[in-house]
Coordinates of C-alpha atoms in Angstrom, one line a residue:
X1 CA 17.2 14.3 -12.2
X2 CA 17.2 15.8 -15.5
X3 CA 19.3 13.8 -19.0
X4 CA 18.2 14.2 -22.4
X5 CA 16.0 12.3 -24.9
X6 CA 15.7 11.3 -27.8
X7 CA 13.2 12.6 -29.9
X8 CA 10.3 10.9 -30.5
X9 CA 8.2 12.0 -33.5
X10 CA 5.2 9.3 -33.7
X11 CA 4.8 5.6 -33.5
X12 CA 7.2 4.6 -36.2
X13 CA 10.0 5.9 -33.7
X14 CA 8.4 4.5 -30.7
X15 CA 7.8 1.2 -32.1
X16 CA 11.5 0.6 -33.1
X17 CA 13.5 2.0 -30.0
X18 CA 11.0 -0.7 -28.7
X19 CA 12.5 -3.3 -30.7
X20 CA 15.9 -2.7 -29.7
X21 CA 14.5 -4.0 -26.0
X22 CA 12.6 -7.5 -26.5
X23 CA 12.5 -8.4 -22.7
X24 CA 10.0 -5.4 -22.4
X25 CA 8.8 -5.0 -25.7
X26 CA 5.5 -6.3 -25.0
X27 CA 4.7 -4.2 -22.3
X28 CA 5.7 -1.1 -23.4
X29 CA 4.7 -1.5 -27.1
X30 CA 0.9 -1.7 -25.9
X31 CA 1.1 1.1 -23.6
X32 CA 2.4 3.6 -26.2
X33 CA 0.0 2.4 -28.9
X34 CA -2.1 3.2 -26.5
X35 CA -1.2 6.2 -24.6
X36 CA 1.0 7.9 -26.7
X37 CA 1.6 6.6 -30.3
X38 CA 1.6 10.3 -31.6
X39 CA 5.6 10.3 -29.4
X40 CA 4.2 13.6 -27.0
X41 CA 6.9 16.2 -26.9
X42 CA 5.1 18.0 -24.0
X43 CA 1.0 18.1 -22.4
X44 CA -0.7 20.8 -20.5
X45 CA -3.1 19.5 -18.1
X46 CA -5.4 21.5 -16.2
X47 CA -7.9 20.8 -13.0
X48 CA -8.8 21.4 -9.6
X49 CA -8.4 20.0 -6.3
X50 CA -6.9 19.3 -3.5
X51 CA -3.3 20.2 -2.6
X52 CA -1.4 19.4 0.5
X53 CA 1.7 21.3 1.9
X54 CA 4.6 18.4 2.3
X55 CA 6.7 19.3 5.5
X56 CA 3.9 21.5 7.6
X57 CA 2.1 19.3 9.7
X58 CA 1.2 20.9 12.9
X59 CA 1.8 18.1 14.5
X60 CA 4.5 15.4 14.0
X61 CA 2.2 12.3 14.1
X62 CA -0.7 14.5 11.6
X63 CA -0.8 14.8 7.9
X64 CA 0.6 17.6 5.9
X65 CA -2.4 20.9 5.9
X66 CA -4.4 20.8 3.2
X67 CA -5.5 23.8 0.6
X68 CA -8.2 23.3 -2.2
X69 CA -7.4 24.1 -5.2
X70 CA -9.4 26.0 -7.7
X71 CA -7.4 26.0 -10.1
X72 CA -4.1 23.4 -11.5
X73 CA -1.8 24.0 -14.7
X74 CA 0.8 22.5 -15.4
X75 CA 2.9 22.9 -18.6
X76 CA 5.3 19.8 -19.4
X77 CA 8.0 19.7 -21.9
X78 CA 9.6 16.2 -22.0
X79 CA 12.3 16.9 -24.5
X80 CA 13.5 19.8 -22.4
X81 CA 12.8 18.1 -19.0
X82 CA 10.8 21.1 -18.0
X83 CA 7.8 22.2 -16.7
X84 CA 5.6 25.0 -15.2
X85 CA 3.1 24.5 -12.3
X86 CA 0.9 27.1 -12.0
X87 CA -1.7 26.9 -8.8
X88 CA -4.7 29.1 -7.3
X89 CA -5.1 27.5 -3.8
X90 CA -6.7 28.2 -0.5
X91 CA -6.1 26.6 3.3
X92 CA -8.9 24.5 4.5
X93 CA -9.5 25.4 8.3
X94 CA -9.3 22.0 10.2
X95 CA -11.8 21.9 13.1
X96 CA -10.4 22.6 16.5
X97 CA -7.1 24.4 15.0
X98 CA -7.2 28.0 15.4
X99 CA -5.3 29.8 12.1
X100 CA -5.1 33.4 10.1
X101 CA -7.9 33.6 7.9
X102 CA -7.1 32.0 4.5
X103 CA -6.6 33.9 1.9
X104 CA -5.9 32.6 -2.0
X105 CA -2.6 32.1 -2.6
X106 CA -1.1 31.9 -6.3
X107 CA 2.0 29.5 -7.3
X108 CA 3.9 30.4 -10.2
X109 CA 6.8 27.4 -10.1
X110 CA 9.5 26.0 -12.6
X111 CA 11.8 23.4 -13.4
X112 CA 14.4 23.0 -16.2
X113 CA 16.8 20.0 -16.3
X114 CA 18.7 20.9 -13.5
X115 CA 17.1 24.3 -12.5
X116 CA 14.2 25.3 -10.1
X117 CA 12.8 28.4 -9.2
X118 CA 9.1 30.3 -8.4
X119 CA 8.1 33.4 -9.7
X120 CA 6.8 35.2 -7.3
X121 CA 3.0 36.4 -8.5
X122 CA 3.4 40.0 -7.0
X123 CA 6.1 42.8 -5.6
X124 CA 6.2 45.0 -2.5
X125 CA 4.7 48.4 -4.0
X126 CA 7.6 50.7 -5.4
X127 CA 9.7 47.5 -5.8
X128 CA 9.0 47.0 -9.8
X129 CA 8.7 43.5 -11.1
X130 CA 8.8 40.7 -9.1
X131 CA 12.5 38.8 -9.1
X132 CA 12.6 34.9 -9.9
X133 CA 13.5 33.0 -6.8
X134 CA 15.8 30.4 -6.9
X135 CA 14.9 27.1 -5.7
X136 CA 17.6 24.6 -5.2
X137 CA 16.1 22.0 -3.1
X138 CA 13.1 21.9 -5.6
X139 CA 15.0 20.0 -8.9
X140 CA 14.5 16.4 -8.0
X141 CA 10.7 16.6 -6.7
X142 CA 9.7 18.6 -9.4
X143 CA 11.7 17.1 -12.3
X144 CA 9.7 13.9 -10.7
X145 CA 6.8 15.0 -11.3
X146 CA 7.6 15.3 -14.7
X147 CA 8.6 11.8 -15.5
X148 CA 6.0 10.4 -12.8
X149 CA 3.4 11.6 -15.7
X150 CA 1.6 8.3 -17.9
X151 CA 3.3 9.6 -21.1
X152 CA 6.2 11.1 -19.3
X153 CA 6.8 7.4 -17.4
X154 CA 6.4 6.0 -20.9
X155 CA 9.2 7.8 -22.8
X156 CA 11.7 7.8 -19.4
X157 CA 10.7 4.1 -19.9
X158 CA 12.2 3.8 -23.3
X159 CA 15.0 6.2 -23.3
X160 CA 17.0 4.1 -19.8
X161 CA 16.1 0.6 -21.0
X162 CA 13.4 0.1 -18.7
X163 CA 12.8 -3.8 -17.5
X164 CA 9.3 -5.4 -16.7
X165 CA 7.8 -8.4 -15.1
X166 CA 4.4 -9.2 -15.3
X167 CA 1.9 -8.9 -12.2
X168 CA -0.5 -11.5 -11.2
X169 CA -3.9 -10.4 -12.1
X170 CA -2.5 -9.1 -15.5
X171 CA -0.3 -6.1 -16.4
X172 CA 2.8 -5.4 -16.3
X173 CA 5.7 -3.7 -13.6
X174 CA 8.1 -1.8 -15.2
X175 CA 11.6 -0.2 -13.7
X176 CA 14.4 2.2 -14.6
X177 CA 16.9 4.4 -12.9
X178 CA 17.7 8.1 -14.2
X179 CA 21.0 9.6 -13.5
X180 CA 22.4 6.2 -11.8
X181 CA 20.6 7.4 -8.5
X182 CA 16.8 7.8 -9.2
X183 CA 14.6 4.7 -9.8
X184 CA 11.2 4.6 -11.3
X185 CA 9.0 1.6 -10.5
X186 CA 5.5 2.0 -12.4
X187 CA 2.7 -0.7 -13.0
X188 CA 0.6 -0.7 -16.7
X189 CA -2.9 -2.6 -15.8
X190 CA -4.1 -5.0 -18.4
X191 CA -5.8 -2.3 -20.2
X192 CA -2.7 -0.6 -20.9
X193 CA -3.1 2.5 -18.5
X194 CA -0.3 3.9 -16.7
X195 CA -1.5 3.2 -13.0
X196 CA 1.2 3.6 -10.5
X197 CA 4.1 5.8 -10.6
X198 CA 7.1 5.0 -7.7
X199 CA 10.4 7.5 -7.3
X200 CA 12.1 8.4 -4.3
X201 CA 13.8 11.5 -3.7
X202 CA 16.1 12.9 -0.9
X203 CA 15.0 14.9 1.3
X204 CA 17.1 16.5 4.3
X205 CA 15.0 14.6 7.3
X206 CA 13.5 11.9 5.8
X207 CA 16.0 10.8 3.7
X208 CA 15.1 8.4 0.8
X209 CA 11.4 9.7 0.3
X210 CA 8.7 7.5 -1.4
X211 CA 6.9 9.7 -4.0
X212 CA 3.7 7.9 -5.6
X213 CA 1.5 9.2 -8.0
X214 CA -1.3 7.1 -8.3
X215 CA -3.8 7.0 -12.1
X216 CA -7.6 6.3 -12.4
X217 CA -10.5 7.1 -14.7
X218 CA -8.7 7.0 -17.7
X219 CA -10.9 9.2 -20.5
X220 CA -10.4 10.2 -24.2
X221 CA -9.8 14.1 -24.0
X222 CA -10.4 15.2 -27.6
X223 CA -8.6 12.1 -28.9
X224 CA -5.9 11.8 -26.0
X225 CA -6.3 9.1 -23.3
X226 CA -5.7 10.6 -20.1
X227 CA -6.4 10.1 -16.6
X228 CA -9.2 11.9 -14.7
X229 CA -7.6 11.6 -11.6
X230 CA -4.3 12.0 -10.3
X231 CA -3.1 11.1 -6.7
X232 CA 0.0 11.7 -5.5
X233 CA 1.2 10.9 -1.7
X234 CA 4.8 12.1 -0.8
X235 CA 6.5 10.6 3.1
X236 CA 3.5 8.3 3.4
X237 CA 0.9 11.3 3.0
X238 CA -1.3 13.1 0.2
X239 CA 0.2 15.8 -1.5
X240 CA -1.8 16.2 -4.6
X241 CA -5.6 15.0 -5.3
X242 CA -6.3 16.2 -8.8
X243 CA -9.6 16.3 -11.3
X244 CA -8.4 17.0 -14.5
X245 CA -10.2 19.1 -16.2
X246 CA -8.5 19.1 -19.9
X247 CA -5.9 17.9 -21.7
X248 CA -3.2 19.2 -24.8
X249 CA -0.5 18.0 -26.1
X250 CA 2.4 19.3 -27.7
X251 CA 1.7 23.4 -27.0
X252 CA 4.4 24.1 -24.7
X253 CA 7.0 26.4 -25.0
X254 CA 10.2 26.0 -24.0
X255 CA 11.6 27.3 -20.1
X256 CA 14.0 30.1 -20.2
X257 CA 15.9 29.5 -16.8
X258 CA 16.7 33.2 -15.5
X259 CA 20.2 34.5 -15.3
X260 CA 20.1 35.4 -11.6
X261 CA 18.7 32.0 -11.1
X262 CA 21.4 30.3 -12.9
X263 CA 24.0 32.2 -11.1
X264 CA 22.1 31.7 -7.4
X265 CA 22.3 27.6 -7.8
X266 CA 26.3 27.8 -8.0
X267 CA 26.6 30.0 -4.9
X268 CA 27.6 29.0 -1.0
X269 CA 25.4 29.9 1.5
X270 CA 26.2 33.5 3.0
X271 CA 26.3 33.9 6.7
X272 CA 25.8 37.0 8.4
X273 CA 26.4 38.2 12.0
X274 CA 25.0 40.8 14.1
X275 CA 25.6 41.4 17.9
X276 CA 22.5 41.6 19.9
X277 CA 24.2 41.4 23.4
X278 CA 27.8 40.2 24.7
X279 CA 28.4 36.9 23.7
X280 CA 25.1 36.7 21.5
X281 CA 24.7 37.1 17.5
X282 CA 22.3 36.9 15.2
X283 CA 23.1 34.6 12.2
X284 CA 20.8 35.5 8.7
X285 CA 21.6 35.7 5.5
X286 CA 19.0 34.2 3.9
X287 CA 15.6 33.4 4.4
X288 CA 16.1 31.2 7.7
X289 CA 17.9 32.3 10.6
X290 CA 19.8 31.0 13.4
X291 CA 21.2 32.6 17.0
X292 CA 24.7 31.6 18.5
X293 CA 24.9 31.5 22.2
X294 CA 28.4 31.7 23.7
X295 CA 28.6 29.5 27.1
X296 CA 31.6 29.5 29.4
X297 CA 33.2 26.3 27.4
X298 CA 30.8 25.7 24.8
X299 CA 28.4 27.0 22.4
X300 CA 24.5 26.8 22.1
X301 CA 22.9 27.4 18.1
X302 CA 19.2 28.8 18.2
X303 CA 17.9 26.5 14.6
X304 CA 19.1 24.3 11.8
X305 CA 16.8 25.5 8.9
X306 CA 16.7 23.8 5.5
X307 CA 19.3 21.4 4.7
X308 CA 23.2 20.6 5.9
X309 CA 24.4 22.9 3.3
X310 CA 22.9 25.9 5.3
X311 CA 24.4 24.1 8.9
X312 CA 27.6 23.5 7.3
X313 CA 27.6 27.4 6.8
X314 CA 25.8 28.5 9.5
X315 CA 28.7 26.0 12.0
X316 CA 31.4 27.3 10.2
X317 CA 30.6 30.7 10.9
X318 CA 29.7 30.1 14.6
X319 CA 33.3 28.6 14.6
X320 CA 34.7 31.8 12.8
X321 CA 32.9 34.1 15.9
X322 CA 33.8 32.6 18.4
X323 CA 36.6 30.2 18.1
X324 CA 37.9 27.8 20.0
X325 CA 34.5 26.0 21.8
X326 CA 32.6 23.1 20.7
X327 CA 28.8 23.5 19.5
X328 CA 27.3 21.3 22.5
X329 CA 23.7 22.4 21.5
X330 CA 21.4 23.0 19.3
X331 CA 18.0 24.2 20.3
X332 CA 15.4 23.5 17.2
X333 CA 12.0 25.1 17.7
X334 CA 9.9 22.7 15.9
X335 CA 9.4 20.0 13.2
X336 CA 8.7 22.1 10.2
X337 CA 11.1 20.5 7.7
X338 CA 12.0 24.4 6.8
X339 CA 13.0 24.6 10.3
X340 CA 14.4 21.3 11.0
X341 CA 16.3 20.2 7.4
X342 CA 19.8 20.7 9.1
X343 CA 19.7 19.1 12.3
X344 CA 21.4 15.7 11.5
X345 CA 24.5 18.3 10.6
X346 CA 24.6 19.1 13.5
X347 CA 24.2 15.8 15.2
X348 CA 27.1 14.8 13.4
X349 CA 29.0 17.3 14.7
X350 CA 28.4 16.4 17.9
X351 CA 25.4 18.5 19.2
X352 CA 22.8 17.6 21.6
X353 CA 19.9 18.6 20.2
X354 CA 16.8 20.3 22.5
X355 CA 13.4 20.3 21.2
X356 CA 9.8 19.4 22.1
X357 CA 9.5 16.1 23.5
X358 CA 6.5 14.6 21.0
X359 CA 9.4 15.8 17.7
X360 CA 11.7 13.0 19.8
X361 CA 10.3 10.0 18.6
X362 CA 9.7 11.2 15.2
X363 CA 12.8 12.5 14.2
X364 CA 14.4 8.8 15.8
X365 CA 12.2 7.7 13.3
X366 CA 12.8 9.8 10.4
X367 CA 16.8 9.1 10.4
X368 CA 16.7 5.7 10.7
X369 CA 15.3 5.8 7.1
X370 CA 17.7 4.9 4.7
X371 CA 19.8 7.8 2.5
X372 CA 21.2 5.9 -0.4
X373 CA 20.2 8.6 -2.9
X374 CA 22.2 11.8 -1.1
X375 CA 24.3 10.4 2.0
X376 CA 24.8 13.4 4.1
X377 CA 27.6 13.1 6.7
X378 CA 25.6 11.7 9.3
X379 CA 24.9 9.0 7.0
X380 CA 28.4 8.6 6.9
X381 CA 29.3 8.6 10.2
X382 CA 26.9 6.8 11.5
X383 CA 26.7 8.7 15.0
X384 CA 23.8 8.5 17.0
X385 CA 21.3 11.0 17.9
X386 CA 21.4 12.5 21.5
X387 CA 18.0 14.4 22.8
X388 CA 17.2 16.9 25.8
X389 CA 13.6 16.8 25.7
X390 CA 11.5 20.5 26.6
X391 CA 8.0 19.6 28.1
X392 CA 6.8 22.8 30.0
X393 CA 10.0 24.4 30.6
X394 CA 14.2 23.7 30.0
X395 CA 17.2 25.3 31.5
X396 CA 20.7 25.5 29.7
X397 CA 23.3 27.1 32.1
X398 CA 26.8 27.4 32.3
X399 CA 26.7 28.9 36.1
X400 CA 26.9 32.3 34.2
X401 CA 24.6 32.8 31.5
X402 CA 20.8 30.7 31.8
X403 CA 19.5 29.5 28.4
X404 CA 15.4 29.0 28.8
X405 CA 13.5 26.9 26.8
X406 CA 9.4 27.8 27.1
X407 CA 7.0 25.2 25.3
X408 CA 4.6 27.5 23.2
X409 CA 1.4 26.4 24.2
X410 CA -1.9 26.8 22.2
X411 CA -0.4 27.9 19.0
X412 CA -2.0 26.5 16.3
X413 CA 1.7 26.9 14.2
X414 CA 2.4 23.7 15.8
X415 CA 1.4 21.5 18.8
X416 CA 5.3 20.8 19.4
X417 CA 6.4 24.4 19.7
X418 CA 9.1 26.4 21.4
X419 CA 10.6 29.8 22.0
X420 CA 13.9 30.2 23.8
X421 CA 14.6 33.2 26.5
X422 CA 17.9 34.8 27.9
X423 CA 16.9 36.3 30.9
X424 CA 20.0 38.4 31.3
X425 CA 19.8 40.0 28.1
X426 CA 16.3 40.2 27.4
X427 CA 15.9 38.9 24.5
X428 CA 13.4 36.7 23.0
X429 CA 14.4 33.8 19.8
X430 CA 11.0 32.4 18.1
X431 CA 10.2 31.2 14.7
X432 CA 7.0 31.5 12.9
X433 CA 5.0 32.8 15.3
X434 CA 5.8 36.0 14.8
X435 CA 7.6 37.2 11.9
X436 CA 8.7 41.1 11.7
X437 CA 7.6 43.0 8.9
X438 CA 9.9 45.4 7.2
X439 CA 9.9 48.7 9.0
X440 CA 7.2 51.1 8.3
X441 CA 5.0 48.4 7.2
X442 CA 1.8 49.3 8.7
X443 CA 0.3 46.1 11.2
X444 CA -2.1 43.7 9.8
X445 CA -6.1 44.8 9.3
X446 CA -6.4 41.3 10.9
X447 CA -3.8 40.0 13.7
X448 CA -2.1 37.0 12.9
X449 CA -3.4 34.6 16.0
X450 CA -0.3 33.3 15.8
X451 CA 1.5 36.4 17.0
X452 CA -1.2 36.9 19.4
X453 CA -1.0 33.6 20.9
X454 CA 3.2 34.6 21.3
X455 CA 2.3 37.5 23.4
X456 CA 0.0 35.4 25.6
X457 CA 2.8 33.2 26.1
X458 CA 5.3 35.8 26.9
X459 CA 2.9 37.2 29.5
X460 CA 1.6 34.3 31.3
X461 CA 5.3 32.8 31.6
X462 CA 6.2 36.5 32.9
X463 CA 9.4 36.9 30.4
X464 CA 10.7 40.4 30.4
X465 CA 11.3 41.0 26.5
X466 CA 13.2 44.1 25.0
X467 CA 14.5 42.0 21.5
X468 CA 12.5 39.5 19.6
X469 CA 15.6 37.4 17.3
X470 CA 12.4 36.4 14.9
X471 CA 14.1 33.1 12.9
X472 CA 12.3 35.1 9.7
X473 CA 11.9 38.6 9.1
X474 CA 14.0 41.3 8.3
X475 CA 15.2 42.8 11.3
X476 CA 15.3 42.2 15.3
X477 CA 12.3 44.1 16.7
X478 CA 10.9 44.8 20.5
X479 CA 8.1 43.6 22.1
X480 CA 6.5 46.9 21.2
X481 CA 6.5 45.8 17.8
X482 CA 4.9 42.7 18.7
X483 CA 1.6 44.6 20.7
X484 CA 1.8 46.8 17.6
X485 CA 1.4 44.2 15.2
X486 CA -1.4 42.6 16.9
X487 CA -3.4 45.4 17.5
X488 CA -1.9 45.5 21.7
X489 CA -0.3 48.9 21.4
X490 CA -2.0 50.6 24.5
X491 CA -2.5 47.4 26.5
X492 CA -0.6 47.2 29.8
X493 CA 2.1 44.7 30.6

């Protein structure tokens, strides 16, 4: 979502890039006399808050878990189409829902034109400074923040020939569409304030995703008109709910986008096996993982994380171990958008797929939504969906090899939770409720009740474990490494 524009150096530019455009002169002559007849090249804004984590709820019919936020920055640069968010944030515990103890976490994340990534805040010790991270599926939600911004709507506005229609009540709607995919839909009231900002992105379940930022208590800050508070819902839910604090304009320096971060946007995703019994491997590679079942004439995949460009890799590579048998199921573990952004890939190639029953009706409901701005191939296709609901408890079996899939009950991860079992071999597939630390690490002061919830599980359903396949995590561990980690070393089985 990034293009270039022109520079704007004051109102003398402004005003005549607005002549060229009669139809919406009117409109957006006002606003910019208003909001930005100085042309802003860039504005730092700073507050506090409340910030919402899109993707996460623990349930699929909740709202996305909310952090406060003590502290906002944000660093825009509109002629570079760039911009650095900077966040200090803690969860807020929700009553009822049993979770680690927060602890502040700090957000260091860029964009620039066609580039994200985060900066990780701090290393593992020994490890020196802490290595950009590459974030792909960031650039289109974070370059629309940028533009969904009152002066940052204003000079998108003028640089793709924005049209308007007047509102009843006064004001004005005006439109425009970046890169021939992206539309912007924003409302200036009759005061000429920037009120409403509409964009949709893609995003790998809910396909064409509304993002609204919404403008109030407008306010000089030291001679720039700004709002005091910025809303901003994203898949019909808050995401942001900001009190700015202060306001300056034109102090940003220019992004520098990384050379490893460059170089990481171009790659494929990289697939890695390892054998944890006969007919059983563990696929990582990256942050996400995945486990590939062999069944007497099919296959089973353990996970579709992030989007179809990790499925795409992640099938191919099932194909490449064991060739020859059709993927006739995918088990996904819950609704966590990180854990459940590739499942329509795997739809489309023909995949049953087995989850909770309450994830059911809303993934039916997700994919019907439309896809107009990245079609993926089920949106090509057009095949439908096919569920095996898990309430309590759900056997796949070929007559050789039994496939169990155990609801996780309790957790407060998620209320639509599962963990898979193969009772021949042992071994234990889960994601997110417990997630292996690198070896020597010494166990948490405080158990994550997430883990310990896990191990209640695994006793009460009487699973014999001797490998956990944790979906993150760098290594497969035992179950002694779970009692370990949550302070259970000498307890009995």
């Amino acid at each position: 979502m990034s293009f270039p524009l022109r520079p704007m150096l004051g109102a003398t530019v402004a005003l005549s890039l607005l002549a060229a455009f009669p139809a919406q002169a009117q409109t957006l002559q006002s606003a910019v006399r208003a909001l930005d007849a100085a042309g802003t090249r860039s504005i730092q804004l700073t507050g506090s808050g409340s910030w919402f984590q899109f993707g996460q709820a623990p349930d699929p019919s909740l709202p996305w878990p909310r952090f406060e936020v003590s502290r906002y920055v944000a660093d825009i640069d509109y002629e570079k189409a760039s911009a650095r968010v900077q966040i200090s944030r803690i969860q807020a515990l929700e009553p009822g829902r049993v979770r680690p103890a927060p602890v502040e976490q700090k957000v260091d994340q860029y964009v620039s034109g066609p580039v994200a990534w985060n900066l990780p805040t701090a290393a593992p010790a020994g490890s020196g400074a802490p290595a950009p991270q590459a974030q792909p599926g960031a650039v289109a939600e974070r370059q629309a923040e940028v533009w969904s911004t009152p002066q940052g709507f204003l000079r998108a506005a003028l640089a793709h020939k924005a049209k308007s229609r007047p509102l009843k009540g006064g004001g004005s709607e005006v439109s425009f569409t970046l890169d021939g995919r992206h539309r912007f839909v924003g409302q200036i009231n009759a005061r000429n304030e920037v009120e409403v900002v509409r964009t949709w992105v893609d995003n790998p379940v809910l396909g064409d995703t509304l993002v609204e930022t919404r403008f109030s208590a407008y306010r000089d800050f030291g001679g720039i008109p700004f709002p005091g508070r910025i809303e901003r819902s994203q898949g019909g839910y808050p995401v942001l709910d900001l009190q700015v604090n202060d306001v300056r304009l034109n102090g940003a320096a220019a992004l520098a986008v990384p050379p490893e971060v460059a170089s990481a946007t171009q790659q494929i995703p990289v697939v890695k096996v390892d054998k944890l019994a006969d007919g059983v491997f563990f696929l990582t590679g990256g942050t996400h993982h995945s486990v590939l079942i062999e069944q007497s004439d099919h296959l089973v995949v353990v996970e579709a994380p992030l989007n179809e460009e990790r499925s795409l890799a992640v099938i191919a590579k099932a194909k490449e171990t064991v060739p020859g048998k059709p993927i006739k199921y995918l088990i996904n573990t819950h609704a966590h958008f990180d854990h459940s952004g590739g499942l329509r890939t795997f739809v489309n190639e023909g995949a049953v797929i087995v989850t909770p029953k309450a994830n059911v009706p809303y993934y039916r409901k997700a994919w019907s939504a439309p896809r107009s701005i990245n079609p993926d191939g089920l949106a090509r296709s057009r095949k439908g969906a096919l569920f095996a609901e898990v309430d309590g408890k759900r056997v796949l079996s070929d007559g050789k090899r039994s496939i169990e899939v155990h609801s996780i009950v309790g957790s407060g991860h998620s209320d639509a939770f599962a963990l898979v079992y193969l009772p021949a071999e042992k071994v234990l597939v889960e994601g997110d409720a417990f997630t292996p630390t690198a070896a020597n690490v010494p166990a948490p002061a405080r158990p994550n009740p997430y883990s310990v919830n896990l191990y209640e599980n695994i006793r009460k359903l009487g699973l014999e474990v001797e490998q956990i396949a944790a979906l993150h995590g760098p290594r497969v561990v035992t179950l002694a490494d779970l009692r370990s980690a949550i302070g259970e070393v000498s307890a009995s089985r």
